[in-house]
XYZ file of C-alpha atoms in Angstrom:
472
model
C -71.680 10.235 14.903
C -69.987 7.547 13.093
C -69.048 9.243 10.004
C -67.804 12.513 12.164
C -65.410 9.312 13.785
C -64.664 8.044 9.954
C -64.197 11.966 9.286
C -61.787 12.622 12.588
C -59.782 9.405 11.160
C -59.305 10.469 7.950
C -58.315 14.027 9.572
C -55.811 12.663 12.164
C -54.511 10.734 8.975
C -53.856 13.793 6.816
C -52.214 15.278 9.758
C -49.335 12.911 10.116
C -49.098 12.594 6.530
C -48.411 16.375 6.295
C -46.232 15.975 9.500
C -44.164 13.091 7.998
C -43.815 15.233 4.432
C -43.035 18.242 6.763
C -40.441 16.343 8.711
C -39.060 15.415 5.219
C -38.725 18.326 3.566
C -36.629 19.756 6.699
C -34.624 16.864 6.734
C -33.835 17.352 2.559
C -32.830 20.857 3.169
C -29.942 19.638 6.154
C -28.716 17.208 3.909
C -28.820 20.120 0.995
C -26.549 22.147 4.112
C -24.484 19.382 4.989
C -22.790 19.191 1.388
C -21.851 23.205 1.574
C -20.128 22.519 4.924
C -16.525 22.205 5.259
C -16.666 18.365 6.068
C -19.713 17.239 4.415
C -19.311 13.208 5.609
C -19.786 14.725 9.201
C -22.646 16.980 8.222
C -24.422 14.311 6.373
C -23.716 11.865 9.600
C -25.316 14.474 12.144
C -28.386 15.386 10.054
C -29.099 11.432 9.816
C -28.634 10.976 13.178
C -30.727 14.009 14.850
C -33.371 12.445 12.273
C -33.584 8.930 13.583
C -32.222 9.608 16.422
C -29.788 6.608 16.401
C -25.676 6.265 15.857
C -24.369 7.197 12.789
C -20.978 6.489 10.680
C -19.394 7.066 7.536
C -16.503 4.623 6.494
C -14.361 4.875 3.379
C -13.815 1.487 1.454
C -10.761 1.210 3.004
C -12.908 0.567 6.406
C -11.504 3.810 8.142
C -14.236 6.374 9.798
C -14.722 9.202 8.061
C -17.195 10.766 10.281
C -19.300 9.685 13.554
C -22.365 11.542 14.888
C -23.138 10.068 18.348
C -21.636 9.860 22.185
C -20.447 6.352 22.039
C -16.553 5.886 21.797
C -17.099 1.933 21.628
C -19.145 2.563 17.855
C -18.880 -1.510 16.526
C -16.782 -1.676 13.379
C -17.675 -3.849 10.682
C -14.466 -6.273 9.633
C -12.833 -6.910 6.583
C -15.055 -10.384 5.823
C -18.122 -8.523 6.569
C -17.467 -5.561 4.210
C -16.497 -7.434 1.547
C -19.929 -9.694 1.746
C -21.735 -6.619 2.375
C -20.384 -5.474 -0.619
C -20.938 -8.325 -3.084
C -24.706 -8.875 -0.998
C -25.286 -4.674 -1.616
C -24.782 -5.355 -5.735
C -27.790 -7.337 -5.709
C -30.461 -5.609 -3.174
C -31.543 -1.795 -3.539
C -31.668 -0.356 -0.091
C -29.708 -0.743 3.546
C -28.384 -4.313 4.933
C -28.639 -5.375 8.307
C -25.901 -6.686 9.851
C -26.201 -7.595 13.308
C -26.691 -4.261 15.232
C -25.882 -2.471 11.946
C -28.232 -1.237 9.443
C -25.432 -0.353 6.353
C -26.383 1.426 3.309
C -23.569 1.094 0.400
C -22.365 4.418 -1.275
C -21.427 3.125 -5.244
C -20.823 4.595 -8.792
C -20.904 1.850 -11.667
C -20.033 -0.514 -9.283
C -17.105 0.829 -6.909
C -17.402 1.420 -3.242
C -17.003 4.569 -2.843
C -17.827 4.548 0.994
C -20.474 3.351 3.955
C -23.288 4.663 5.619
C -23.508 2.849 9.065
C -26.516 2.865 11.390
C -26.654 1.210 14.566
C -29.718 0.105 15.456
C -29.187 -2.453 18.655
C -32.773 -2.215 19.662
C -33.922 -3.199 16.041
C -36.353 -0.005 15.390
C -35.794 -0.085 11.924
C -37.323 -4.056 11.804
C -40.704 -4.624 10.858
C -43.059 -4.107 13.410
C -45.730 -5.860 12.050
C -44.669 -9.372 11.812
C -48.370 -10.466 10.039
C -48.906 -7.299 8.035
C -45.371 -6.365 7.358
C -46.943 -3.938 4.494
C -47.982 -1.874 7.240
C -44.729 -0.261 7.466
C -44.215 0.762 4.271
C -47.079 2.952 3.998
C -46.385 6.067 3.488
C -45.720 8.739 6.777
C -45.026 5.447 8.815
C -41.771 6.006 10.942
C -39.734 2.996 9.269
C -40.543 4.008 5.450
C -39.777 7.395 6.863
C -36.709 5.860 8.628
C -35.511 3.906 5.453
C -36.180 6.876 2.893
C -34.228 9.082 5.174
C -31.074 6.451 5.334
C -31.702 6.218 1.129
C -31.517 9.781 0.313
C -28.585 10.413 2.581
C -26.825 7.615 0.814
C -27.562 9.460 -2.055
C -26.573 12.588 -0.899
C -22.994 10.912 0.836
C -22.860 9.444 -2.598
C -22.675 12.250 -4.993
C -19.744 14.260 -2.511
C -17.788 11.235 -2.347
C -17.704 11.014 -6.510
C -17.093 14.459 -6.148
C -14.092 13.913 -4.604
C -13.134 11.208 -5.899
C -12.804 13.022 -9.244
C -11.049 15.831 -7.535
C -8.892 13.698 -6.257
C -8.000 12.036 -9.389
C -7.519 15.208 -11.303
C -5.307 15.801 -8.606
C -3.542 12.844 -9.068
C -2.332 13.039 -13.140
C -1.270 16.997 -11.795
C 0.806 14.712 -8.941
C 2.079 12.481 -11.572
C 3.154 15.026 -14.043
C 5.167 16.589 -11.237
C 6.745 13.535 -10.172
C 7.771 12.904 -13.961
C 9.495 16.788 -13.707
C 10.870 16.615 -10.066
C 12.875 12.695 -11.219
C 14.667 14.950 -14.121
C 18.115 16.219 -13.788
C 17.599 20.440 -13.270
C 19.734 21.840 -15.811
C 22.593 23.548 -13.669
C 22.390 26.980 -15.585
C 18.558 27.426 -14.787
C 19.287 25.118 -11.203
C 18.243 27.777 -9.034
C 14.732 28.652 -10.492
C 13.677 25.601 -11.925
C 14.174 24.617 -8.225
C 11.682 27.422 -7.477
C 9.078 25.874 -9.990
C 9.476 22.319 -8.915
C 8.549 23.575 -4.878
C 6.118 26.071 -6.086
C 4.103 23.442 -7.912
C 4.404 20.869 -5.359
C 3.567 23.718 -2.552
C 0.160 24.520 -4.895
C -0.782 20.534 -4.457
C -0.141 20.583 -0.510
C 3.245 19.115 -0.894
C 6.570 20.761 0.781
C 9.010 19.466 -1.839
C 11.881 20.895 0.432
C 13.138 19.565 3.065
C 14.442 15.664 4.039
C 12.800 13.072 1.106
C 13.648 9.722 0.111
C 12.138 8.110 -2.802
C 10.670 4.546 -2.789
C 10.309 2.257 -5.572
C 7.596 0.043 -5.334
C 6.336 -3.220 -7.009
C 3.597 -5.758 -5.736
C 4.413 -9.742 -5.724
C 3.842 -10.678 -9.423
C 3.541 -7.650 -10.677
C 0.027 -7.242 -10.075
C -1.741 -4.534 -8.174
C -4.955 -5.721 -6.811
C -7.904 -6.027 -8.893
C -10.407 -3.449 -8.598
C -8.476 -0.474 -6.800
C -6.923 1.940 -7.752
C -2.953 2.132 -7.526
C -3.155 6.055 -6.392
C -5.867 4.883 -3.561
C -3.710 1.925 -2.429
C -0.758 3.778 -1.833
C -2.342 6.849 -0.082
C -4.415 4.378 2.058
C -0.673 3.397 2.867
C 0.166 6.706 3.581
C -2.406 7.643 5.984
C -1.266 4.198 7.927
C 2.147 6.228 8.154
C 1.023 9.668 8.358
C 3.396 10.412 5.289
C 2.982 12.967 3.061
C 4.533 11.742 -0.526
C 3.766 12.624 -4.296
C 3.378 9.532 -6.492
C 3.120 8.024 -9.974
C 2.990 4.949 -11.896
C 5.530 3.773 -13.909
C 4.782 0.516 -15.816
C 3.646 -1.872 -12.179
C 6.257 -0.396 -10.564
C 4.921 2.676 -8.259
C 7.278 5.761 -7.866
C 6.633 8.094 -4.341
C 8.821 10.559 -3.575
C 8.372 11.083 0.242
C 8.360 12.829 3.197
C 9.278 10.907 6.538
C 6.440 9.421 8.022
C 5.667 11.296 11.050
C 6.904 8.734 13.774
C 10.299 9.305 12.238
C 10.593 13.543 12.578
C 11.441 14.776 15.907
C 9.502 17.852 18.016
C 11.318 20.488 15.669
C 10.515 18.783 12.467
C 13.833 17.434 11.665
C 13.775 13.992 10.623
C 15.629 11.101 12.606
C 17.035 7.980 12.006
C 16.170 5.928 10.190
C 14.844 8.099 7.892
C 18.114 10.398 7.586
C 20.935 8.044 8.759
C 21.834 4.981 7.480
C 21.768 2.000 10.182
C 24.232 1.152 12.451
C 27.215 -1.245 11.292
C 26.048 -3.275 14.216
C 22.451 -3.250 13.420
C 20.952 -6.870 12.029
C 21.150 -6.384 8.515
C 22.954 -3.738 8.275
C 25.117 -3.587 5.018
C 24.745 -7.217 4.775
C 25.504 -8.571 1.472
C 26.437 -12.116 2.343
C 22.867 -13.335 2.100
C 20.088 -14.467 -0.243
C 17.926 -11.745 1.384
C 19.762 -8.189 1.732
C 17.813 -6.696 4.344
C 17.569 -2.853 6.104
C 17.613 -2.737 9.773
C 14.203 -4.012 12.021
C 13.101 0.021 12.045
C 12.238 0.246 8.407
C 9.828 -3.145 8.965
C 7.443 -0.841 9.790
C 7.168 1.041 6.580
C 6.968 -2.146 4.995
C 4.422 -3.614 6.469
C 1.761 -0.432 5.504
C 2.124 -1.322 2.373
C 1.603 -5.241 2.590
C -1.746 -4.401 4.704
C -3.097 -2.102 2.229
C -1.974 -4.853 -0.776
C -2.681 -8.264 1.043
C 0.749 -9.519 0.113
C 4.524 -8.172 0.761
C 6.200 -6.081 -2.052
C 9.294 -5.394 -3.381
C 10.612 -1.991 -1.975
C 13.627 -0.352 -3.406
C 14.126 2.968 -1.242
C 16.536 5.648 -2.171
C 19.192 7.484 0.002
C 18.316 10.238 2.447
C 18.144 14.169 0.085
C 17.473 17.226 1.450
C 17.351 19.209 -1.670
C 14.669 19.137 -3.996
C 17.217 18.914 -6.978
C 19.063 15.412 -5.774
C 15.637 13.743 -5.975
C 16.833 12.083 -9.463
C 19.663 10.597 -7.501
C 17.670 9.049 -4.788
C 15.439 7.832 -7.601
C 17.639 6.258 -9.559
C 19.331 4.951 -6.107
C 15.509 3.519 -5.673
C 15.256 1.542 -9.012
C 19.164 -0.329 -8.177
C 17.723 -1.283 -4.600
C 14.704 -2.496 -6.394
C 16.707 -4.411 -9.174
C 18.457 -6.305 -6.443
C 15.383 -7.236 -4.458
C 13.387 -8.186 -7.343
C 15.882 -10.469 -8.552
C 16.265 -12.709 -5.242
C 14.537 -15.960 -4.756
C 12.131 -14.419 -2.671
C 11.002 -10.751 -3.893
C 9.121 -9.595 -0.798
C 10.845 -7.437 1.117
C 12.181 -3.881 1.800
C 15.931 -2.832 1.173
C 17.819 0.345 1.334
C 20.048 1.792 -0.948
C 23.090 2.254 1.592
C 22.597 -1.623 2.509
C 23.080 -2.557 -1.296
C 26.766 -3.278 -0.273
C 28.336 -4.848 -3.036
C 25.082 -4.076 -5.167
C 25.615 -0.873 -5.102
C 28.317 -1.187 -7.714
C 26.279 -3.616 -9.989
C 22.885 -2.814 -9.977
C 23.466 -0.007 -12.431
C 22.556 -0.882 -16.349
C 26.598 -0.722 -16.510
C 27.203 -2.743 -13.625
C 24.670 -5.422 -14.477
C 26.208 -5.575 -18.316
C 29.278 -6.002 -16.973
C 28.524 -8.570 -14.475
C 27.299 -11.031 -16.802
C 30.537 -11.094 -18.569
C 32.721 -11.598 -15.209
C 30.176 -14.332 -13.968
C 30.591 -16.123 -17.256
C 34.384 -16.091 -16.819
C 34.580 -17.247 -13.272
C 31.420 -20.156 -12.685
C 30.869 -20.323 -16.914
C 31.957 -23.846 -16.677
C 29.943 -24.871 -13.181
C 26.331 -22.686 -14.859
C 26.800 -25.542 -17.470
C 27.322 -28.426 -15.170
C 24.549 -27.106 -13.061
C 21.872 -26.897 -16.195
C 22.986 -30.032 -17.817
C 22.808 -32.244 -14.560
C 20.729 -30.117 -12.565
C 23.001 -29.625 -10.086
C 23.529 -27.044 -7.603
C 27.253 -26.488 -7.785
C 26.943 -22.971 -7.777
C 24.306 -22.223 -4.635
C 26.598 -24.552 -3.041
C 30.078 -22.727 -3.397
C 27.923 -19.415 -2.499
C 26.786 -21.122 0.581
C 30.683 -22.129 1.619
C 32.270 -18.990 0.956
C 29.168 -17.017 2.747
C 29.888 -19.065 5.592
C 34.107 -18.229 5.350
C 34.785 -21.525 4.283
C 33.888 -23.224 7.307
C 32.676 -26.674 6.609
C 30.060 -27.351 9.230
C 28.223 -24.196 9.079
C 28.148 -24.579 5.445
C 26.499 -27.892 5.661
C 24.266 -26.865 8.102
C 23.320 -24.256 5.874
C 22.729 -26.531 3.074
C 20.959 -29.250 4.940
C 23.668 -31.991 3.534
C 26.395 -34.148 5.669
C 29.493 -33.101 5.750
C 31.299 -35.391 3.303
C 28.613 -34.664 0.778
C 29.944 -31.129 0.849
C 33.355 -32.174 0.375
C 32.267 -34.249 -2.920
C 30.852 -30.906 -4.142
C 33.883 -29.008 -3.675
C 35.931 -31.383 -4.898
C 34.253 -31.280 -8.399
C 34.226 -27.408 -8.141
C 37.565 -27.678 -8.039
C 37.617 -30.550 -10.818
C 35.092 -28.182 -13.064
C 36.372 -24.815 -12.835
C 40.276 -25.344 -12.146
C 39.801 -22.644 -9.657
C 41.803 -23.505 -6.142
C 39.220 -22.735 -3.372
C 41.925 -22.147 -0.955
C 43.386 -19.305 -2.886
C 42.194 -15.847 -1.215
C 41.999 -14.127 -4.541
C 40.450 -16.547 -6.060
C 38.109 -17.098 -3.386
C 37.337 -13.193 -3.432
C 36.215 -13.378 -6.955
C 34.156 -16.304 -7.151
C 32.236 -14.703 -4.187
C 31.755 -11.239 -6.074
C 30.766 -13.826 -9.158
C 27.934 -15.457 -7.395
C 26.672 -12.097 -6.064
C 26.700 -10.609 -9.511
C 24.720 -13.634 -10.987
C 21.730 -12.036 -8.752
C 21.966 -9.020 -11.567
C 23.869 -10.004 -14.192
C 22.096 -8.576 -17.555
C 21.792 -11.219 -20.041
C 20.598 -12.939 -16.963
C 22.778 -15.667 -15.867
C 20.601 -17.846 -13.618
C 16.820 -17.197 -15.027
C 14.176 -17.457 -12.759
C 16.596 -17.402 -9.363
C 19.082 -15.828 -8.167
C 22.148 -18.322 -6.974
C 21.280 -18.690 -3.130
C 18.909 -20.514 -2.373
C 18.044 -21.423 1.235
């Protein structure tokens, strides 16, 4: 009797052995299904889930869900902090992490997140049950090693399609970047017509509708440096998605180039785009055309594009956007429009920032390679003789007179402006006067020793290194 109980042990082992190895062949040939499907991050999700039976997520690195298999619209998210420990914690460890109600598994390739596999377990199934004889649950056919093999080889499996894409996606990319190069050239206007046709019929082959309203943006993060670790392409269509904006992009030394599509808040039910995207902004509109500050700004609306990009980089960049074209051959313009709204807000005191090229203003005439030449020559011959005085004594002779006449020559706005008492403004003027010979009260001469101080900001040899002349 006792060995037929041994023998009926031994049996009822073998059973759920063979069950378990049943159970995980099935669950292999899903996953093998999921990857043929049209969105394998959701098939993947749903074969985990009817396996444990528990809510299941796919993130990208970016933190953004990628596919969900269960009924619960509250799903908790992980945040930025925990990611990025999760991350760093994941490089060390082979398997999932807990994390709170979360078990995560970490989808890599030599080291870059590629994505997340998120489980939530709030009932803590997935702990060991045996708190003495945690070995227990590892044996094989138990329902956690089951559990955790399951989680591991759909890592694997979400692993593989994400590289797969990824290197789609970057093949992609150089074909994007080789057809930005060709759409920022001028079209020869005895072939216009069908090199027109090539340009759209390329673009159209990528998923791009090159016709139609674009604007091209000129983009360059604070310091020139793009954040370690990601990819430039990634950043900006992480950016993109923010704005639901389709745009074709490429790299140009650290300064990005996209040629873009409105983002979607900005076309109207037919399609056409709307302001701001194909009008300029109001006269009346704060910032509009303004020239007579440090910081030459585009109306409150475009803040919004703006900030995308300063999410996606952790820090505010330098924007340089081009004027509203509806043809794919005036792209070069807008580009080139780009790069002179760029020049201008690179050079201020403070880089970060978006401008538009129909708020350039006065820039507009000097922020070309032949406007910036010539600046540097009319600078020298109105405020030469103050420059010097200012490097010599290190003075500020120059930010001050571009203060006063900003303000119209009135006296206490201009020292309110420069945080200085009255009569120590005077003192200043008074040797600006002294200095340059110029008489401040002359409206000619008042008129060109304001355009001076604005071209210092892009004067090539550059007048004032390292800042431009207003300082706040």
């Amino acid at each position: 009797m006792e060995d037929d109980g041994e023998d009926q042990s031994e049996e009822d082992v073998r059973r759920e052995v063979e069950a378990a190895l049943a159970r995980e062949y099935r669950f292999q040939e899903q996953l093998s299904r999921a990857l043929t499907a049209d969105v394998p991050e959701q098939g993947i999700a749903e074969v985990l889930h009817d396996h444990l039976d528990l809510d299941v997520a796919v993130e990208d690195p970016f933190g953004r869900l990628l596919a969900r298999a269960d009924g619960d619209a509250t799903h908790p998210r992980l945040t930025r902090s925990q990611r990025d420990h999760l991350v760093d914690a994941a490089r060390r460890v082979a398997g999932p992490l807990r994390v709170k109600d979360l078990l995560v598994s970490v989808a890599a390739s030599h080291g870059t997140l590629l994505g997340l596999l998120v489980v939530h377990d709030p009932d803590r199934t997935l702990e060991p049950a045996h708190k003495k004889a945690p070995e227990l649950d590892a044996q094989p056919g138990s329902p956690r090693a089951g559990a955790l093999h399951a989680i591991g080889l759909a890592t694997g499996a979400l692993t593989l399609h994400l590289l797969h894409r990824r290197n789609l996606a970057r093949t992609e990319l150089r074909l994007r970047h080789d057809l930005v190069e060709t759409v920022l050239l001028e079209c020869e206007q005895d072939d216009l017509e069908a090199e027109v046709e090539r340009r759209v019929g390329r673009a159209s082959a990528l998923d791009h509708d090159l016709t139609g309203p674009h604007r091209v943006l000129a983009l360059r993060p604070r310091h020139g440096r793009w954040p370690d670790g990601s990819a430039v392409g990634d950043l900006m269509e992480h950016a993109a998605r923010i704005l639901d904006m389709a745009f074709l992009g490429t790299l140009r030394g650290q300064t990005a180039i996209l040629v873009c599509r409105p983002p979607a808040a900005w076309l109207d039910d037919s399609g056409t785009a709307i302001a701001p995207w194909a009008h300029r902004p109001t006269t009346g509109s704060p910032g509009a055309g303004r020239t007579g500050s440090d910081e030459p700004r585009s109306g409150p609306a475009w803040q919004v594009l703006h900030d995308a990009f300063t999410e996606v980089l952790q820090d505010a960049p330098a924007i340089g956007v081009g004027s509203f074209v509806d043809r794919p051959e005036h792209l070069p313009r807008s580009y080139r429009e780009a790069m002179q709204a760029l020049t201008v807000r690179s050079r201020q005191t403070d880089t970060r920032g978006l401008i538009t090229f129909e708020d350039l203003g006065l820039y507009r005439l000097l922020a070309t390679p032949e406007g910036r030449r010539g600046a540097g020559a009319f600078v020298e011959d109105w405020l030469g003789s103050l420059l010097a005085y200012d490097a010599e004594r290190q003075a500020d002779l120059v930010h001050t007179l571009g203060i006063y006449l900003d303000q119209g020559g009135n006296y206490d706005a201009a020292a309110a402006a420069l945080h200085i008492h009255r009569s120590t403004l005077r003192y200043r003027l008074q040797r600006i006067r002294e200095l340059s010979g110029h008489d401040l009260a002359d409206t000619d001469t008042r008129l060109n020793l304001h355009v001076a101080v604005r071209a210092a900001v892009v004067a090539e040899p550059a007048v004032l290194p390292g800042r431009g002349p207003l300082v706040p």
